[in-house]
XYZ file of C-alpha atoms in Angstrom:
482
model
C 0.000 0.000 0.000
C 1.538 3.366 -1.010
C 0.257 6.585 -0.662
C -2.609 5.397 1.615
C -4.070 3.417 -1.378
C -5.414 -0.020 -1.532
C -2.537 -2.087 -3.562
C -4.018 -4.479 -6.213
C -1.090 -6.390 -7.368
C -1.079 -9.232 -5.560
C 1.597 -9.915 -2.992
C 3.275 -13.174 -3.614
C 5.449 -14.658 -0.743
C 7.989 -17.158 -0.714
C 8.144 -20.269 1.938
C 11.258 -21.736 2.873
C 13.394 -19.501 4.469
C 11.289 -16.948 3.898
C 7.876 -16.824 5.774
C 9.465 -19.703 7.889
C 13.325 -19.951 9.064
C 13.492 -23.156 7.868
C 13.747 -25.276 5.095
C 10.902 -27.859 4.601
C 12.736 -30.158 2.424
C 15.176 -30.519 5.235
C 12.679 -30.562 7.754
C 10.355 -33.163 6.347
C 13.827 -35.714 5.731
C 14.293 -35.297 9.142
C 10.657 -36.509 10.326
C 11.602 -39.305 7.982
C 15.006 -39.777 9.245
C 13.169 -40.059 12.839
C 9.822 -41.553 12.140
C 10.812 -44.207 9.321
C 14.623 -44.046 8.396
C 13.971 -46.984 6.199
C 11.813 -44.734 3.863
C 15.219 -42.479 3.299
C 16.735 -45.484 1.320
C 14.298 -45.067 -1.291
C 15.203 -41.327 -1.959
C 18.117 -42.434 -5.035
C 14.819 -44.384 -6.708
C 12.536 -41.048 -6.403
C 15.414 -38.932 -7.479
C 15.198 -39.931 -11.307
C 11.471 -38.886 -11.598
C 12.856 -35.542 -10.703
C 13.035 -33.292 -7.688
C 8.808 -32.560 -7.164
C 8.481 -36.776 -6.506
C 11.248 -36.780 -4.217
C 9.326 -34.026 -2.278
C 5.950 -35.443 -2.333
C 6.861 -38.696 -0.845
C 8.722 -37.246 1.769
C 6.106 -34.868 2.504
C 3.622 -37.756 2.447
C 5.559 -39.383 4.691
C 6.532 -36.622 7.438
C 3.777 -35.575 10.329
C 4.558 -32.001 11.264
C 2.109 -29.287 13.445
C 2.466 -26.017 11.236
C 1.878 -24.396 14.582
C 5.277 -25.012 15.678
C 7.111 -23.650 12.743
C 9.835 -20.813 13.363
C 7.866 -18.490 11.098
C 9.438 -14.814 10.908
C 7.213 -12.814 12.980
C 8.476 -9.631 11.634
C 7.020 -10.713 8.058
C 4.219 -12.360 9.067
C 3.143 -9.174 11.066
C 3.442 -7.420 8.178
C 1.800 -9.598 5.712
C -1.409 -9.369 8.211
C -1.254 -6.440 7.798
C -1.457 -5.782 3.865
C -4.065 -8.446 4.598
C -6.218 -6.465 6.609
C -5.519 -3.702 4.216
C -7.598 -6.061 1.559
C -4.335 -7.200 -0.639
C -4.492 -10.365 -1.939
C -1.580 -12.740 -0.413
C 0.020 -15.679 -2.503
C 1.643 -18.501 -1.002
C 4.337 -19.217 -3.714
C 6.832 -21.955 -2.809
C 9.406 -24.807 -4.303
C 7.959 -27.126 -1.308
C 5.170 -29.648 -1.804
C 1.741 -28.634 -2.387
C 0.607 -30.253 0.713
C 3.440 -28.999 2.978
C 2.404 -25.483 1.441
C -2.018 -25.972 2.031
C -1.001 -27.300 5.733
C 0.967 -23.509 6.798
C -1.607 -21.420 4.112
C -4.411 -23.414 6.092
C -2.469 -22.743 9.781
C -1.984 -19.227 8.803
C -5.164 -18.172 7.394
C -4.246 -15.356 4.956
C -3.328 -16.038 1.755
C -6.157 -16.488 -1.290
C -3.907 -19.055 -2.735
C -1.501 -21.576 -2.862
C 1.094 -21.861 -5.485
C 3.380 -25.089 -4.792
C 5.379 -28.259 -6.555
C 2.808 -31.047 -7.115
C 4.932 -34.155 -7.785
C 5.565 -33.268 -11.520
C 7.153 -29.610 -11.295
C 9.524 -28.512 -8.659
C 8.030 -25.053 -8.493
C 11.242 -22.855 -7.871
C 13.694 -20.196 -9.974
C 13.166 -20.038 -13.283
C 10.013 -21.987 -13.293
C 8.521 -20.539 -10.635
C 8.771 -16.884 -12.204
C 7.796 -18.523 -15.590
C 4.354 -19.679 -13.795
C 3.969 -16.333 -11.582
C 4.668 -14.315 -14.881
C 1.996 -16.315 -16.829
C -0.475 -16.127 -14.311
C -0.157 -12.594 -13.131
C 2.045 -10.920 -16.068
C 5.530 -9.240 -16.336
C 5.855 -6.653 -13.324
C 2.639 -8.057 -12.460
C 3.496 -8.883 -9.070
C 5.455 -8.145 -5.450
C 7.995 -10.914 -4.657
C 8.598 -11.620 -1.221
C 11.925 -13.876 -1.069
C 15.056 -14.482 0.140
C 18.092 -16.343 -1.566
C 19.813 -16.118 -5.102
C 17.179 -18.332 -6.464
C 14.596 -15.779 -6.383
C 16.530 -13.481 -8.781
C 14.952 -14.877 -11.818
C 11.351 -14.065 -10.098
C 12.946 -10.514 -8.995
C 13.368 -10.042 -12.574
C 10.103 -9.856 -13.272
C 8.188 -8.693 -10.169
C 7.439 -4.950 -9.357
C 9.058 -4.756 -6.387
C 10.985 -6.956 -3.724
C 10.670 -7.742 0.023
C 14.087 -9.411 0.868
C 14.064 -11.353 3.667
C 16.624 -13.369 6.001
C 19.376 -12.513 3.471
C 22.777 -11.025 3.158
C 23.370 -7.122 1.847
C 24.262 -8.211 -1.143
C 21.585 -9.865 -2.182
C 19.036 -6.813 -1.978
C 21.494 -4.782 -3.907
C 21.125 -7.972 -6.513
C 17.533 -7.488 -6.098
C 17.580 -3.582 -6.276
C 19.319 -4.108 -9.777
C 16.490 -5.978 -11.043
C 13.130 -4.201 -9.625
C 12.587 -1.883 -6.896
C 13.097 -2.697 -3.240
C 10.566 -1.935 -0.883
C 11.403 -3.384 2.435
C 13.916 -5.529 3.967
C 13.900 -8.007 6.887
C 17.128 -9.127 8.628
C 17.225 -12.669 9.597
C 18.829 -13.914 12.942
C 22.397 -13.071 13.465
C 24.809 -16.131 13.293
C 27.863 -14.521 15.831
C 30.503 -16.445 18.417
C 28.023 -17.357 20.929
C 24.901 -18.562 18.383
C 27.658 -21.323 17.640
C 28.705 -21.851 21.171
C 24.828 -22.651 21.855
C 24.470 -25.091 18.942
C 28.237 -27.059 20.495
C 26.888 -26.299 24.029
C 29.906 -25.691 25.323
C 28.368 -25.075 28.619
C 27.869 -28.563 28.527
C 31.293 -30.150 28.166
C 31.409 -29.517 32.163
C 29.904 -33.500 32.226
C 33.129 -34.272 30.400
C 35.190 -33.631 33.792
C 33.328 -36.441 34.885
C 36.335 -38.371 33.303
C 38.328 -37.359 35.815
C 36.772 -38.518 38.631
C 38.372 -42.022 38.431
C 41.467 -40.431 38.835
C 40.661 -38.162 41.660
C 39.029 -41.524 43.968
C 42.123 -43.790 43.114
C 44.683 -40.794 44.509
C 46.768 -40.472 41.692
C 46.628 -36.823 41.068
C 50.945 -37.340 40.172
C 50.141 -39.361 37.438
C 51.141 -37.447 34.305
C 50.391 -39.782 31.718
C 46.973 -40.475 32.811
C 46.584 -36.828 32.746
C 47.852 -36.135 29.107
C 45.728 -39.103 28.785
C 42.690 -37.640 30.149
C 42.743 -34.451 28.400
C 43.036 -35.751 25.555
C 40.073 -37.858 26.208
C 38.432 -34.574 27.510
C 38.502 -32.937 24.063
C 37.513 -36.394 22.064
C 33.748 -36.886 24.516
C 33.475 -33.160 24.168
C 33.302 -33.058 20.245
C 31.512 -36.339 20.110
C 29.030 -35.490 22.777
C 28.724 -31.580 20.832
C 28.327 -33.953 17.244
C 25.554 -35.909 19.493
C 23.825 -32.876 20.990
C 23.444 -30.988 17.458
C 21.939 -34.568 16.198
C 19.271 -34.775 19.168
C 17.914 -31.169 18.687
C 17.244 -31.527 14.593
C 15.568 -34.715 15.130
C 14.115 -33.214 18.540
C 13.271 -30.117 16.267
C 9.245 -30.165 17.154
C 9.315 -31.185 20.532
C 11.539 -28.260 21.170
C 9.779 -25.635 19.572
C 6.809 -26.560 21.821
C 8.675 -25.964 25.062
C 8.434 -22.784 26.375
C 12.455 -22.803 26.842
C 13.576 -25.008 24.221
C 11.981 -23.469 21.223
C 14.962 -20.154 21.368
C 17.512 -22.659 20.592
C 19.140 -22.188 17.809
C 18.149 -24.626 15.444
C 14.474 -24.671 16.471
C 14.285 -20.758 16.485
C 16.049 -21.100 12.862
C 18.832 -19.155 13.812
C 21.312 -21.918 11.929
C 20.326 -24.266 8.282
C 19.165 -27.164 9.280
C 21.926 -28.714 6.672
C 24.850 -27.054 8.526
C 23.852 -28.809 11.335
C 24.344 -32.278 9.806
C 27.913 -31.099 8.108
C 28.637 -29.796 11.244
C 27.806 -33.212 13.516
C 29.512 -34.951 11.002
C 32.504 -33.615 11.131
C 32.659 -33.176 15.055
C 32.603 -37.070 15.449
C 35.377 -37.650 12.435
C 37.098 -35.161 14.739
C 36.587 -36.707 17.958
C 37.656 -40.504 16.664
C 40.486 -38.969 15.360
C 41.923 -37.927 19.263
C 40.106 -41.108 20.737
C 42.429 -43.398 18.513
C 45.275 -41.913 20.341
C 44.075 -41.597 23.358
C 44.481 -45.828 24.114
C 43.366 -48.046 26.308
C 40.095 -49.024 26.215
C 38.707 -45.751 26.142
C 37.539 -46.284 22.025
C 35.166 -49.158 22.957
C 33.572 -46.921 25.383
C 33.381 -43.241 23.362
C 31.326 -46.096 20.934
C 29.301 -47.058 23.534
C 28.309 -43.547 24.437
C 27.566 -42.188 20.909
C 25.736 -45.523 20.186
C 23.802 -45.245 23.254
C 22.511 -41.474 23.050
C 21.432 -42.356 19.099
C 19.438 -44.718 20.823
C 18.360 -42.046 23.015
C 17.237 -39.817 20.688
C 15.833 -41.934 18.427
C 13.744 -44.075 20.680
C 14.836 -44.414 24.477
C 13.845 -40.395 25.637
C 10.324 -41.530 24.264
C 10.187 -44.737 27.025
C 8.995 -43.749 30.601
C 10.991 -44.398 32.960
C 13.795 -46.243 30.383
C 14.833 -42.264 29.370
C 15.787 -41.286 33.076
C 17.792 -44.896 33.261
C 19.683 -44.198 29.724
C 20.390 -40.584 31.138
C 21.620 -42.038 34.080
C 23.871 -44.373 31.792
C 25.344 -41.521 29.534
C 26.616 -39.654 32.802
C 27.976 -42.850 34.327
C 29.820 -43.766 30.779
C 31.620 -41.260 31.310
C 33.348 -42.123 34.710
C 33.809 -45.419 33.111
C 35.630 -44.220 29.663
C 37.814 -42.238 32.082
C 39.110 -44.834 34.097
C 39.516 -46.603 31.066
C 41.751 -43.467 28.839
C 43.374 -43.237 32.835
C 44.366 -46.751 32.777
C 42.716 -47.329 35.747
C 40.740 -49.641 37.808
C 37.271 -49.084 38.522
C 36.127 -49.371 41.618
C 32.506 -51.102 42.913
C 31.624 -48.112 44.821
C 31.995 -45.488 42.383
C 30.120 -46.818 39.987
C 27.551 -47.433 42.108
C 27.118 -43.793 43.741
C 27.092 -42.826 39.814
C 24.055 -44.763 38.988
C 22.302 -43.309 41.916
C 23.332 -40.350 42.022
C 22.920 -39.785 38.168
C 19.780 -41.556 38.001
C 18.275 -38.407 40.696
C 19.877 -35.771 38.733
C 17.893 -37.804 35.526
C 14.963 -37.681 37.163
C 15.639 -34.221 38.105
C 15.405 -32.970 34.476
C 12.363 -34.951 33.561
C 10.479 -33.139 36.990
C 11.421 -29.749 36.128
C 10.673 -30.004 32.301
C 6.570 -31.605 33.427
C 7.031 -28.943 35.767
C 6.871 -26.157 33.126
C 4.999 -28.072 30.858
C 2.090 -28.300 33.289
C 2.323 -24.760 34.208
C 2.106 -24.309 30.639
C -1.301 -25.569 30.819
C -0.636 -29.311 29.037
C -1.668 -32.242 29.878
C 0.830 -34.592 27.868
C 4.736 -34.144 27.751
C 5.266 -33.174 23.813
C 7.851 -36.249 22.512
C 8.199 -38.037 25.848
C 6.229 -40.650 27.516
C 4.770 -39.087 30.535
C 2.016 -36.893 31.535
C 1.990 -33.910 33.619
C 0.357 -35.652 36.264
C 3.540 -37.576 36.841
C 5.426 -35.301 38.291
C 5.179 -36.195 42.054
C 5.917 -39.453 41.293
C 9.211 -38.610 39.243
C 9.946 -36.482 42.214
C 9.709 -39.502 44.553
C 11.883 -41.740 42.423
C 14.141 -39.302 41.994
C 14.856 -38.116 45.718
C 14.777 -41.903 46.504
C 17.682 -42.019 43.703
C 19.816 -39.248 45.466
C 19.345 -40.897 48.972
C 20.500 -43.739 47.164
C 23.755 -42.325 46.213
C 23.697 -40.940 49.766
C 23.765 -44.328 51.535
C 26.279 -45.754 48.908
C 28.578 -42.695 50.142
C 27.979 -43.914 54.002
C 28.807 -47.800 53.215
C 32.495 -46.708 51.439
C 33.132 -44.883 54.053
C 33.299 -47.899 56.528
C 34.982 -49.994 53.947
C 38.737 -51.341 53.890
C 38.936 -49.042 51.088
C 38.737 -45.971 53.091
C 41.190 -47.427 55.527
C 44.041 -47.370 52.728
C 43.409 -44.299 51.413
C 42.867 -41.795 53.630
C 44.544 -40.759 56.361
C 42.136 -39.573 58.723
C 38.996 -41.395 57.377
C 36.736 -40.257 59.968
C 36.659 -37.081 58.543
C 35.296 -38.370 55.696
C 32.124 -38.886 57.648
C 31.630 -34.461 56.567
C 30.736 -36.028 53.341
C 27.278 -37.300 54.128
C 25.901 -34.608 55.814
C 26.596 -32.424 52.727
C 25.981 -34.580 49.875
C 22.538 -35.149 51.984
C 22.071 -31.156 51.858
C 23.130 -30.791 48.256
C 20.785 -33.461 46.830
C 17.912 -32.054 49.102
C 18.437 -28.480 47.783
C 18.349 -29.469 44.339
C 14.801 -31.268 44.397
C 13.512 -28.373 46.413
C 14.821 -25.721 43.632
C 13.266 -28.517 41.551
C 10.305 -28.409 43.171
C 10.117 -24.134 43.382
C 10.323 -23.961 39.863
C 14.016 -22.376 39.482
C 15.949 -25.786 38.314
C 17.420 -25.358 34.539
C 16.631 -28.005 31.834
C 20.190 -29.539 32.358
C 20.751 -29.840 36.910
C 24.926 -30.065 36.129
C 24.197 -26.629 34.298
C 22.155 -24.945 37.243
C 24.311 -26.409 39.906
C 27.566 -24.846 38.604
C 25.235 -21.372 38.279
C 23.941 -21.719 41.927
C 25.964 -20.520 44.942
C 24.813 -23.364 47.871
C 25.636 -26.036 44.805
C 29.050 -24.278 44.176
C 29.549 -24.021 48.520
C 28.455 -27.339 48.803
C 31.526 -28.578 46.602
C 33.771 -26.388 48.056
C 32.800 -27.849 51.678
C 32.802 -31.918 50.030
C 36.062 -30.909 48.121
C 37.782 -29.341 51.953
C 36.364 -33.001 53.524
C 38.442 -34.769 50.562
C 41.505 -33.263 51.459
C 41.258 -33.085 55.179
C 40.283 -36.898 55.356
C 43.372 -37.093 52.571
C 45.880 -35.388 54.231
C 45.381 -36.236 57.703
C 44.564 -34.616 60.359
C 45.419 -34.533 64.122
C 42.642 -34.161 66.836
């Protein structure tokens, strides 16, 4: 609308990228990828009938809520209101015609639906070929965003660039005239520490813990060893974590939390993702072959088991808290294994425990919001909201668990031999009891983060907790006169 007059040349809007920060092609392999992986061995017989058939059966074959889609709100404001205005609005898009009716129909605005049908692949050239013979040379306002709508610049009236680079709406402004523009996300330092989550590599010190029980801080090569580990399970579990949220993509964007990160926001291609994973875990076998031992077998083990996760185990009641559990204590394990090292009974078993009520402490806070969200069913997990005091029970049973493990080392030979005041060591219950307490009642307040290792080293009784379990450690080490 210019001038305060009603605009009749239709508006015609791109999808992908565009009125969503996404991709559907990539989005829809995914579902498949997730849902039926089977179905993605049957892409090299679709691809010879041509681009439109490989998106149709995809699209056929991938469930998604248009709801949930990481649609530019800037745009779509703005599109509402050239609607309201009386323009008409086109939905013109290289995805499949039914991917297209299922936003148009979600979204309510547009008077039609332009889309690939399983014949044509509706995008560059023939996509302006079809917009030009249905609405005529400068006929039309393009709304688009990457170098393949220059040939459908070249014909429109104007151009609404969206989600692209400078240059491209100078390409644009060389063709037709620009009218508005609308930046996309920025992609700086710390979007790309989110996608890694760096934050999270603090589980990776885990590995050290073997070393720390046995006493054999003066051991350099199982240091050199254990750094090197260090880096190998961080880029693995980075590779891992990028794979869980693009096949997590919808469950994500329906958390209240979740949905800002940055692949579910569409901050960051869907496709760089997958390069990206990709080469993290080429990366991280690389070190793990030279870190020795057995500590290969076990990285394996790890990356095998959170597929397994995120494919089908975070689904399972009850068996997603247990595999979390597993994927924390895998990693005490692989480091006594890079460490050379023994492992002993009673580690392991205050891991489990203690693991399984930090597990359970995730699964409690995430009902948590999801019930004060006003739902009644976890989205992509197998519990209901209603579940919640009984996760909280198993889990606080868990940490008291870990608690009484703690109690029985401490009156074992083992004790004896390596500490030299082991009554000390008796300062360890009473805090451990406090620090597992205070995290199911932040838990239980409301205030625990989606990941408890993540909130703990954020929260100043967790932090003086360590501090005062650490102090016990030494003193009991050390020895100390009464």
């Amino acid at each position: 609308m210019l001038g305060g007059t009603l605009d009749t040349l239709p508006l015609v809007v791109d999808l992908d990228g565009t009125l969503v920060r996404t991709d559907m092609l990539h989005e829809t392999s995914l579902r498949v990828l997730r849902d039926t992986p089977w179905d993605l061995w049957r892409i090299p017989v679709w691809l010879p009938q041509g681009k439109a058939v490989v998106k149709q059966n995809l699209a056929t074959r991938a469930r998604f809520d248009p709801q949930h889609l990481p649609y530019h709100e800037p745009l779509l404001a703005w599109l509402r209101e050239q609607k309201a205005a009386g323009r008409k609005l086109v939905l013109c898009t290289a995805s499949d015609m039914a991917v297209a009716q299922s936003v148009a129909g979600h979204l309510g605005i547009f008077d039609e639906v332009m889309a690939s049908d399983g014949s044509q692949n509706l995008g560059g050239k023939v996509k302006a070929a079809s917009l030009v013979e249905r609405y005529g040379d400068r006929g039309f306002d393009y709304v688009g965003n990457s170098t393949a709508d220059i040939p459908v610049w070249r014909h429109s009236r104007r151009a609404i660039v969206v989600n692209a680079p400078a240059a491209l709406a100078v390409k644009a402004g060389g063709l037709c005239e620009v009218e508005k523009v609308f930046p996309g996300l920025p992609m700086g330092l710390r979007v790309w520490g989110r996608v890694l989550r760096v934050h999270q590599w603090l589980k990776n010190l885990l590995l050290f813990m073997p070393l720390l029980a046995a006493h054999e801080l003066g051991n350099s090569g199982a240091w050199m060893a254990l750094v090197l580990a260090f880096v190998s399970f961080s880029l693995c579990a980075s590779s891992v974590y990028i794979f869980n949220d693009l096949l997590d993509l919808e469950s994500d964007r329906a958390h209240p939390r979740k949905k800002a990160r940055p692949f579910a926001a569409g901050a960051v291609p869907v496709w760089k993702g997958l390069v990206l994973s990709v080469a993290l875990l080429a990366a991280s076998y690389g070190l793990a072959t030279r870190v020795g031992g057995n500590f290969l077998p076990w990285l394996s083990f790890y990356f095998v088991l959170t597929c397994a996760y995120s494919w089908i185990l975070k689904r399972l009641m009850l068996v997603d808290c247990l595999a979390l559990a597993m994927l924390y204590t895998v990693r005490v394990v692989a480091g006594a294994a890079a460490a050379g090292l023994s492992l002993s009974f009673w580690l392991l078993a205050f891991s489990v425990f203690l693991f399984l009520s930090l597990s359970f402490v995730k699964r409690y806070a995430e009902l948590e919001v999801q019930l004060h969200s006003g739902k009644r069913k976890a989205h992509g997990r197998g519990y209901y909201t209603t579940d919640a005091p009984l996760v909280q029970t198993l889990g606080i049973t868990a940490g008291y668990g870990a608690v009484l493990v703690l109690a029985l080392y401490l009156n074992s030979d083992a004790v004896l031999r390596l500490y030299g005041t082991p009554e000390i060591m008796w300062g360890a219950v009473p805090v451990l009891l406090f620090w597992v307490s205070w995290m199911w009642m932040q838990a239980h307040r409301g205030k625990m983060h989606d990941d408890p290792l993540v909130f703990a080293v954020k929260d100043k009784a967790s932090l003086a907790a360590g501090v005062a379990f650490a102090l016990v450690l030494a003193l009991g080490s050390l020895g100390w006169n009464w």
